[in-house]
Short mmCIF file of C-alpha atoms in Angstrom, two decimals:
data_model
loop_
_atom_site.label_atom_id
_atom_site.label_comp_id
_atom_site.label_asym_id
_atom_site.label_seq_id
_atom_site.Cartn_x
_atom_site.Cartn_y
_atom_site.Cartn_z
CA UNK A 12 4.86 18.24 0.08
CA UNK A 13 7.66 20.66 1.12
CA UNK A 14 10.67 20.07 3.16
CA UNK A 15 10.48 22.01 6.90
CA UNK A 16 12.86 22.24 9.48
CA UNK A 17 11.38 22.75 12.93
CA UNK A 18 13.54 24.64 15.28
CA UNK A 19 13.57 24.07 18.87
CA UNK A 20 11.81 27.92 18.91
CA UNK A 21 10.16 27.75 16.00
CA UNK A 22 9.81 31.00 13.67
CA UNK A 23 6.43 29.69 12.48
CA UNK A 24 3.55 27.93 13.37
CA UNK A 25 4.50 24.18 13.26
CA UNK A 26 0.76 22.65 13.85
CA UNK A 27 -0.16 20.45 10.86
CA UNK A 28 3.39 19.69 9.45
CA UNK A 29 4.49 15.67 9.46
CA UNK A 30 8.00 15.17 11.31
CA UNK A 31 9.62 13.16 8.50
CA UNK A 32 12.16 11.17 11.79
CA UNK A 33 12.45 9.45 14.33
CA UNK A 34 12.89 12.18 17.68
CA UNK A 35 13.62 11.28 20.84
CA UNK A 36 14.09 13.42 24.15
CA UNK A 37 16.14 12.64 26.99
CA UNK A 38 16.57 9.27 25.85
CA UNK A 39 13.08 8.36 24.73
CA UNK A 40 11.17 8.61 21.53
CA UNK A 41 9.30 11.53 21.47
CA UNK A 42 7.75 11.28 18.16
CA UNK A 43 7.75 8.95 15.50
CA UNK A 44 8.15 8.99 11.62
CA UNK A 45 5.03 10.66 10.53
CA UNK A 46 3.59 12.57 13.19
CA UNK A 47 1.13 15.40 12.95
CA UNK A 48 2.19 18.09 15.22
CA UNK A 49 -0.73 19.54 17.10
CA UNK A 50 -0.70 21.73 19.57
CA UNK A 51 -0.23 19.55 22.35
CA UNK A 52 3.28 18.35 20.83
CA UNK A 53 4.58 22.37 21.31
CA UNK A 54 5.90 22.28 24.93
CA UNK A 55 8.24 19.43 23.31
CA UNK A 56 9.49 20.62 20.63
CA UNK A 57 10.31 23.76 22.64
CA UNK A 58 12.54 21.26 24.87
CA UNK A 59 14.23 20.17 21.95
CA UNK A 60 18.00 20.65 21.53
CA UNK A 61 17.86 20.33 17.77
CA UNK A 62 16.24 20.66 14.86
CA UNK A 63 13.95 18.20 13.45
CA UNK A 64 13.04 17.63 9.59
CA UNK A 65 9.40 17.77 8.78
CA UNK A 66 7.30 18.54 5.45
CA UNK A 67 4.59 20.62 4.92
CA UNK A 68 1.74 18.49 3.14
CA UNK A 69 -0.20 20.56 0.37
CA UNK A 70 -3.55 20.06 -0.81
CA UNK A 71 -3.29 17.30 -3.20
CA UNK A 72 -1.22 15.11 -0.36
CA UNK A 73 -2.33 12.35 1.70
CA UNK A 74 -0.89 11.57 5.31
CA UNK A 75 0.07 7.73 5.22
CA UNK A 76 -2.29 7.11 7.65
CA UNK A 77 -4.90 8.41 5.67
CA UNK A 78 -3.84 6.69 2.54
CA UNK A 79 -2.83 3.58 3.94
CA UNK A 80 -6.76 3.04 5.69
CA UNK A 81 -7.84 3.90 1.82
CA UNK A 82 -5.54 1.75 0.33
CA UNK A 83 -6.75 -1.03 2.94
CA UNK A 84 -10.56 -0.36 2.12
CA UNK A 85 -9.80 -0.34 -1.70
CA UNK A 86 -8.40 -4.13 -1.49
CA UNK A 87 -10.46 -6.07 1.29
CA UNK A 88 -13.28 -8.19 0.61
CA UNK A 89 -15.73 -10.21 2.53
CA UNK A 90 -14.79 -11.76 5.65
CA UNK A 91 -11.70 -8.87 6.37
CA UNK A 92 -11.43 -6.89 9.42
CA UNK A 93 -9.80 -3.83 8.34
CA UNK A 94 -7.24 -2.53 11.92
CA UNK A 95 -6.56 0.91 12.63
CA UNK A 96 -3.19 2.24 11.08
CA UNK A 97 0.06 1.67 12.70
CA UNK A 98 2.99 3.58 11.69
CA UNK A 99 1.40 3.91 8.24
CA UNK A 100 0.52 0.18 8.49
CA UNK A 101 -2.74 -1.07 7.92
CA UNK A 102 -3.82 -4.52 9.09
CA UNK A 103 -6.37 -6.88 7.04
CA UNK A 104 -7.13 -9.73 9.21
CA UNK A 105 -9.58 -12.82 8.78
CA UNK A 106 -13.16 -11.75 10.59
CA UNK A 107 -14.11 -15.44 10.20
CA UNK A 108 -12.70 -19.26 8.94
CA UNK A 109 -12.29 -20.07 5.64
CA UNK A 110 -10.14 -19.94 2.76
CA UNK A 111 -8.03 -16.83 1.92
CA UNK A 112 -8.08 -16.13 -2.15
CA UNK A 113 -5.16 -13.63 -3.32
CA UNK A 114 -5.08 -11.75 -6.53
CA UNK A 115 -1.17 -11.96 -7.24
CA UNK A 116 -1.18 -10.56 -10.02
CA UNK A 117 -3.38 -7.29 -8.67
CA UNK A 118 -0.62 -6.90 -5.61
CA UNK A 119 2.07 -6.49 -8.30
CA UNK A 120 0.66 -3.83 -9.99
CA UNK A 121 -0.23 -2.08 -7.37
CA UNK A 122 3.32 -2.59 -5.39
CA UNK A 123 4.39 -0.64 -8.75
CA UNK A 124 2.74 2.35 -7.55
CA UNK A 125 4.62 4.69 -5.82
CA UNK A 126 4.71 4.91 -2.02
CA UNK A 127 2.22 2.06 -2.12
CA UNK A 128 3.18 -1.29 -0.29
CA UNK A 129 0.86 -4.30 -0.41
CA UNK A 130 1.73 -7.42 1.73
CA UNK A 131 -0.10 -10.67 1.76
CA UNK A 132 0.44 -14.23 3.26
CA UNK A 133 0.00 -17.14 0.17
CA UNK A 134 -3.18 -17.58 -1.63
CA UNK A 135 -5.37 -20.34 -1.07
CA UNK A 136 -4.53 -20.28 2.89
CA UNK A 137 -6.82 -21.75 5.42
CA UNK A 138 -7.45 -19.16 8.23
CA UNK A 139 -9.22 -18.73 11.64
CA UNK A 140 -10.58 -15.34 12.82
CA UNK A 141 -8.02 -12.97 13.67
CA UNK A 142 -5.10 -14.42 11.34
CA UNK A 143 -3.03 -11.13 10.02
CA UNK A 144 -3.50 -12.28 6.30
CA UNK A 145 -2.68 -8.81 4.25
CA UNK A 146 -2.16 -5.10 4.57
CA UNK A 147 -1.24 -1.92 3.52
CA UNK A 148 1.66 0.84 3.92
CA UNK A 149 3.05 3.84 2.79
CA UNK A 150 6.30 3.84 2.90
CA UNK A 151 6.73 7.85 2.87
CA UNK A 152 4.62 10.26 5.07
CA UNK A 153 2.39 10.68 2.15
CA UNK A 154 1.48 10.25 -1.42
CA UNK A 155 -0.30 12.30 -3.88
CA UNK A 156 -3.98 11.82 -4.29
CA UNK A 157 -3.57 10.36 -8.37
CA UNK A 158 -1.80 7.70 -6.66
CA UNK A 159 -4.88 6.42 -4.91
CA UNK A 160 -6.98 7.35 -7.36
CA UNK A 161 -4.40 5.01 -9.66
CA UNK A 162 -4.82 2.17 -7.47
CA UNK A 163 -8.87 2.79 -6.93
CA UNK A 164 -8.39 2.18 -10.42
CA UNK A 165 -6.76 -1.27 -10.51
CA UNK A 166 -8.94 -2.28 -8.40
CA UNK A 167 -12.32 -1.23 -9.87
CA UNK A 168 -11.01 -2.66 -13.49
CA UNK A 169 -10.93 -5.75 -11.46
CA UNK A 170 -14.35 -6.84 -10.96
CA UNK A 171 -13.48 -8.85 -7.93
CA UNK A 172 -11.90 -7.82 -4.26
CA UNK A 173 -7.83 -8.24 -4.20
CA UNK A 174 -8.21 -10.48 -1.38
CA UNK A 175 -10.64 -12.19 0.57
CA UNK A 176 -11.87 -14.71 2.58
CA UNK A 177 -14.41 -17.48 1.73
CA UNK A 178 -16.41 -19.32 3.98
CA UNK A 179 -16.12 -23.09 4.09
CA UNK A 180 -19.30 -24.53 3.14
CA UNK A 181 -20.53 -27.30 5.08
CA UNK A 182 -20.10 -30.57 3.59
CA UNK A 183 -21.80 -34.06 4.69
CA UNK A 184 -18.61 -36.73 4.12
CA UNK A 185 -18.60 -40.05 3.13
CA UNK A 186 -15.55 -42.13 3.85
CA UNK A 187 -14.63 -45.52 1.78
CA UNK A 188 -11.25 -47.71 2.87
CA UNK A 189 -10.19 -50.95 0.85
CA UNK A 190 -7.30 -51.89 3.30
CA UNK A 191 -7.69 -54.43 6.36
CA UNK A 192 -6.82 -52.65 9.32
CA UNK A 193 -6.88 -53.31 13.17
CA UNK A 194 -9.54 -51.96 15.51
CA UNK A 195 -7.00 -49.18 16.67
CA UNK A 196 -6.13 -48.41 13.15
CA UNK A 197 -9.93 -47.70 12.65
CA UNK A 198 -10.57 -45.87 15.82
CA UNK A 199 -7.30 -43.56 15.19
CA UNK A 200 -8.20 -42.38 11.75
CA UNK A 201 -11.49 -42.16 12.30
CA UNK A 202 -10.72 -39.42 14.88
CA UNK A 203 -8.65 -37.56 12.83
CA UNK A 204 -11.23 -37.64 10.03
CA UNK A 205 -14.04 -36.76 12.02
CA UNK A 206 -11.68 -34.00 13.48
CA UNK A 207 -10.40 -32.65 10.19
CA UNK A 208 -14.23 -32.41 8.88
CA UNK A 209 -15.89 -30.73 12.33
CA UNK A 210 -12.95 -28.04 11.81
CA UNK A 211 -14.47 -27.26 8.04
CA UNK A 212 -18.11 -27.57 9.46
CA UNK A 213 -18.54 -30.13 7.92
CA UNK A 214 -19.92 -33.86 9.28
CA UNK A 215 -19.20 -37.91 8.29
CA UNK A 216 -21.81 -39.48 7.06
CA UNK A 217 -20.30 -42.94 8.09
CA UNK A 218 -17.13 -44.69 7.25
CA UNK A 219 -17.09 -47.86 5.40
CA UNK A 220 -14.63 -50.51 5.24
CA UNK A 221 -14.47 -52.97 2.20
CA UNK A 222 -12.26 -55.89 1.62
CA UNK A 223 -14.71 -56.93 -1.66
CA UNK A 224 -13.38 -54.59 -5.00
CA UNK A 225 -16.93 -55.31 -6.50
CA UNK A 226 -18.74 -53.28 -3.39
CA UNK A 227 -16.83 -50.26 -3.69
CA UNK A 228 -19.17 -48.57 -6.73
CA UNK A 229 -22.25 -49.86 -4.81
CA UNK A 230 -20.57 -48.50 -2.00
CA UNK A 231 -20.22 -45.09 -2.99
CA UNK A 232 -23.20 -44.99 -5.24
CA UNK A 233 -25.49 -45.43 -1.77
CA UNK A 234 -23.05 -42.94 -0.18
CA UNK A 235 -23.81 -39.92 -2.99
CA UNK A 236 -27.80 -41.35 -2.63
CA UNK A 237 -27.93 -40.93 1.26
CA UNK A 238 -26.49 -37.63 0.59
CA UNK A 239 -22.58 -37.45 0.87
CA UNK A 240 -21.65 -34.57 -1.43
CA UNK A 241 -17.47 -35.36 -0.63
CA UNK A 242 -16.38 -38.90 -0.82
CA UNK A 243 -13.12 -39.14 0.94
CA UNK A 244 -11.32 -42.56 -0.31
CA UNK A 245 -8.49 -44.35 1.67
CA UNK A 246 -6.06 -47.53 0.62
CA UNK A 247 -5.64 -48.57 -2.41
CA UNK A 248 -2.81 -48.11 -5.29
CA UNK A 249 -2.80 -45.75 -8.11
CA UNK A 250 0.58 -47.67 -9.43
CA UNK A 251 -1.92 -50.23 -10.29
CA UNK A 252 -4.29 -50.05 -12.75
CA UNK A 253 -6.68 -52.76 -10.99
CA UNK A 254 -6.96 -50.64 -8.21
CA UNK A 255 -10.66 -51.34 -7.25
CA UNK A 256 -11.66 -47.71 -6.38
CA UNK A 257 -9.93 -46.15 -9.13
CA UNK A 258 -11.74 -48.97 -12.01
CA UNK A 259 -15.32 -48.21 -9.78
CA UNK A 260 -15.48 -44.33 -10.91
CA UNK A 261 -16.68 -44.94 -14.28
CA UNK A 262 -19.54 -46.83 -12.79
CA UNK A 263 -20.53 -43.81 -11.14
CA UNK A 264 -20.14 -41.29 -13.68
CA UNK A 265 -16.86 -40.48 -12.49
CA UNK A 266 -12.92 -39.74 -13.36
CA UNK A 267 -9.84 -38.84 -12.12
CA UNK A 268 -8.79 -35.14 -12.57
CA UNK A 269 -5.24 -35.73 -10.74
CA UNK A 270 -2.96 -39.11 -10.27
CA UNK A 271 -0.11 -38.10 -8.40
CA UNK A 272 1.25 -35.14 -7.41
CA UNK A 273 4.59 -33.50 -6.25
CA UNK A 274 4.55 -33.61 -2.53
CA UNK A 275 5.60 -35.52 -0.19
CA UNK A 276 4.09 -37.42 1.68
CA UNK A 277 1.25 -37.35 -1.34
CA UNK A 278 3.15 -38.62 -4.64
CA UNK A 279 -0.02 -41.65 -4.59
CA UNK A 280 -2.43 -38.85 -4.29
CA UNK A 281 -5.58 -38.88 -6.22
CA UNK A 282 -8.45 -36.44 -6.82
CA UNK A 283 -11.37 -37.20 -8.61
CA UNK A 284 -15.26 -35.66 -8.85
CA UNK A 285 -18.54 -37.62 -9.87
CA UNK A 286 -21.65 -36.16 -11.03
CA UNK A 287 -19.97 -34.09 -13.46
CA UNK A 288 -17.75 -32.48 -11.19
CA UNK A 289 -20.64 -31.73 -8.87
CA UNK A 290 -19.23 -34.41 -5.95
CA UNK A 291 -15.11 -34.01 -5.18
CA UNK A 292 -13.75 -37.47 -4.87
CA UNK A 293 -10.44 -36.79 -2.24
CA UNK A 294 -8.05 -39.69 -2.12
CA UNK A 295 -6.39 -39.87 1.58
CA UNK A 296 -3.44 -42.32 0.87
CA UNK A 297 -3.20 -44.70 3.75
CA UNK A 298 -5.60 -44.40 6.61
CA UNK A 299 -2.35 -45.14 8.87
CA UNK A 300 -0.36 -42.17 7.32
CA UNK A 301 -3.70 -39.54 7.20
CA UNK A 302 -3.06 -39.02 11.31
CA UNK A 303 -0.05 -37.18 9.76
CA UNK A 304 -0.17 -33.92 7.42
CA UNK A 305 -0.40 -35.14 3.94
CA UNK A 306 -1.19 -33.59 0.50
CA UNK A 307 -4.55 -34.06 1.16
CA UNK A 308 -5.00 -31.47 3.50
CA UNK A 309 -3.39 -28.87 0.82
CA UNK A 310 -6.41 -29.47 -1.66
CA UNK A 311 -9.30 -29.77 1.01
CA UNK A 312 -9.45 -26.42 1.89
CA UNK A 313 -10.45 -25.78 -1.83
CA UNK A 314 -12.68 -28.58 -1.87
CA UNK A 315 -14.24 -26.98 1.12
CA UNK A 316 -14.43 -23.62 0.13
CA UNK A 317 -16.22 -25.13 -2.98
CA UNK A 318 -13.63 -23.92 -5.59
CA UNK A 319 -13.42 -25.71 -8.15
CA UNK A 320 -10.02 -28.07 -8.37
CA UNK A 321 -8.47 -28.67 -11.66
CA UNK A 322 -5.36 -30.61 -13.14
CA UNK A 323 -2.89 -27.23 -13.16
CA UNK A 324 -3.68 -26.90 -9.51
#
């Protein structure tokens, strides 16, 4: 692109060039940072009392509108709705619930193009419909076309979208607790529970309270048979290594991928899996403390998305 200065009566014809500022008239903004003058924009810049900087784009440029909406299409996968550009700016929002995956990795090299300007929200987000969850900018008026064709690149040598968003899948929930509670105890977190689940898609099977430690592999083994494919667990101690649920998963061809983990509330979190990893096994902590946000509700969304949740995680 080449540098232009438009002149209040300009020597040439202006229509096509980018105004490279901010220009206002009479106190208002009269154009913006990379507008195309057409002809409509001449009786304006005629009423001008300065010049104005601008740049001549030349074949191998691309407007930052232009390249931004590419540079959106390039990155989005399924479940994006791509929004129309805004001062270069291209929206990616969720089109529908689920979990937002992130390719960090693919929005630093591409952020090391230049022009180019990737922005995301964290991976592994939950989302509803119409959460801003990426985009894409140019920060000047345009870029060369090897630039886009540099990042086309990144993204093809991929083999998967830079971000997307995965559908929960529906889920049918069994729920074991070992810890005596009072009738408003129950009724509370069941309501919470049933909540949390309907807001996946997902439904409870039925909850099951056990003060016997010999029922609860019996318990969960009919659970998995009637068709539960997440067993949510509540109560309990993983401090103790008599804990009743924790000693029933080897009865059921299960183990514990996690004990613990650095959150809180959540440091007596557990996550487990059964049927070689084919059932998650989600450990709620207390049923008092689950009405409350706990580390729980960090790993569901994975759960429910049906990734697969492993000890780094």
């Amino acid at each position: 692109m080449q540098p232009v200065i438009i002149t209040p009566e300009p020597t040439a014809d202006p229509l096509d060039l980018v105004i490279t500022e901010e220009v206002t008239l009479n106190g208002k903004r009269a154009f913006r940072k990379g507008h195309r003058v057409t002809a409509a924009d001449l009786e304006t810049l005629a009423r001008l009392d300065r010049p104005i900087h601008a740049v001549c784009l030349e074949e191998d440029d691309v407007h930052e509108d232009d390249a931004a909406i590419a540079l959106a299409g390039m990155i989005a996968g399924e479940g994006l709705e791509q929004r129309p550009p805004v001062q270069s700016r291209v929206n990616l929002n969720a089109a529908r619930r689920g979990l937002l995956r992130i390719d960090p990795d693919a929005v630093t090299r591409l952020n090391l193009l230049p022009g180019v300007a990737i922005f995301t929200t964290i991976d592994r987000l939950p989302v509803d419909p119409g959460h801003n969850v990426a985009g894409a900018k140019i920060t000047p008026v345009s870029v060369p076309r090897e630039v886009l064709d540099g990042a086309r690149e990144i993204v093809r040598s991929l083999g998967h979208p830079v971000v997307t968003v995965k559908p929960f899948v529906p889920h049918t929930v069994g729920v074991l607790a070992t810890e005596g509670l009072s009738e408003k105890i129950r009724g509370r977190f069941e309501a919470v529970v049933r909540r949390k689940m309907e807001w996946y898609g997902s439904e409870v099977l039925r909850f099951v309270y056990l003060d016997e430690a010999e029922a609860v592999a019996g318990t969960m083994r009919a659970m998995i048979g009637d068709g539960a494919d997440l067993i949510l667990t509540a109560g309990g101690n993983t401090i103790d290594p008599l804990d009743p649920t924790i000693r029933a998963l080897p009865e059921l061809n299960a183990r514990v991928v996690r004990l613990g983990a650095p959150a809180h509330p959540g440091s007596m979190f557990w996550y487990g899996s059964a049927n070689d990893g084919a059932i998650p096994i989600v450990n709620l902590a207390s049923c008092s403390m689950y009405s409350q946000a706990t580390v729980a509700d960090l790993v569901l969304p994975w759960v429910m998305a049906g990734e697969a949740v492993g000890d780094e995680d």
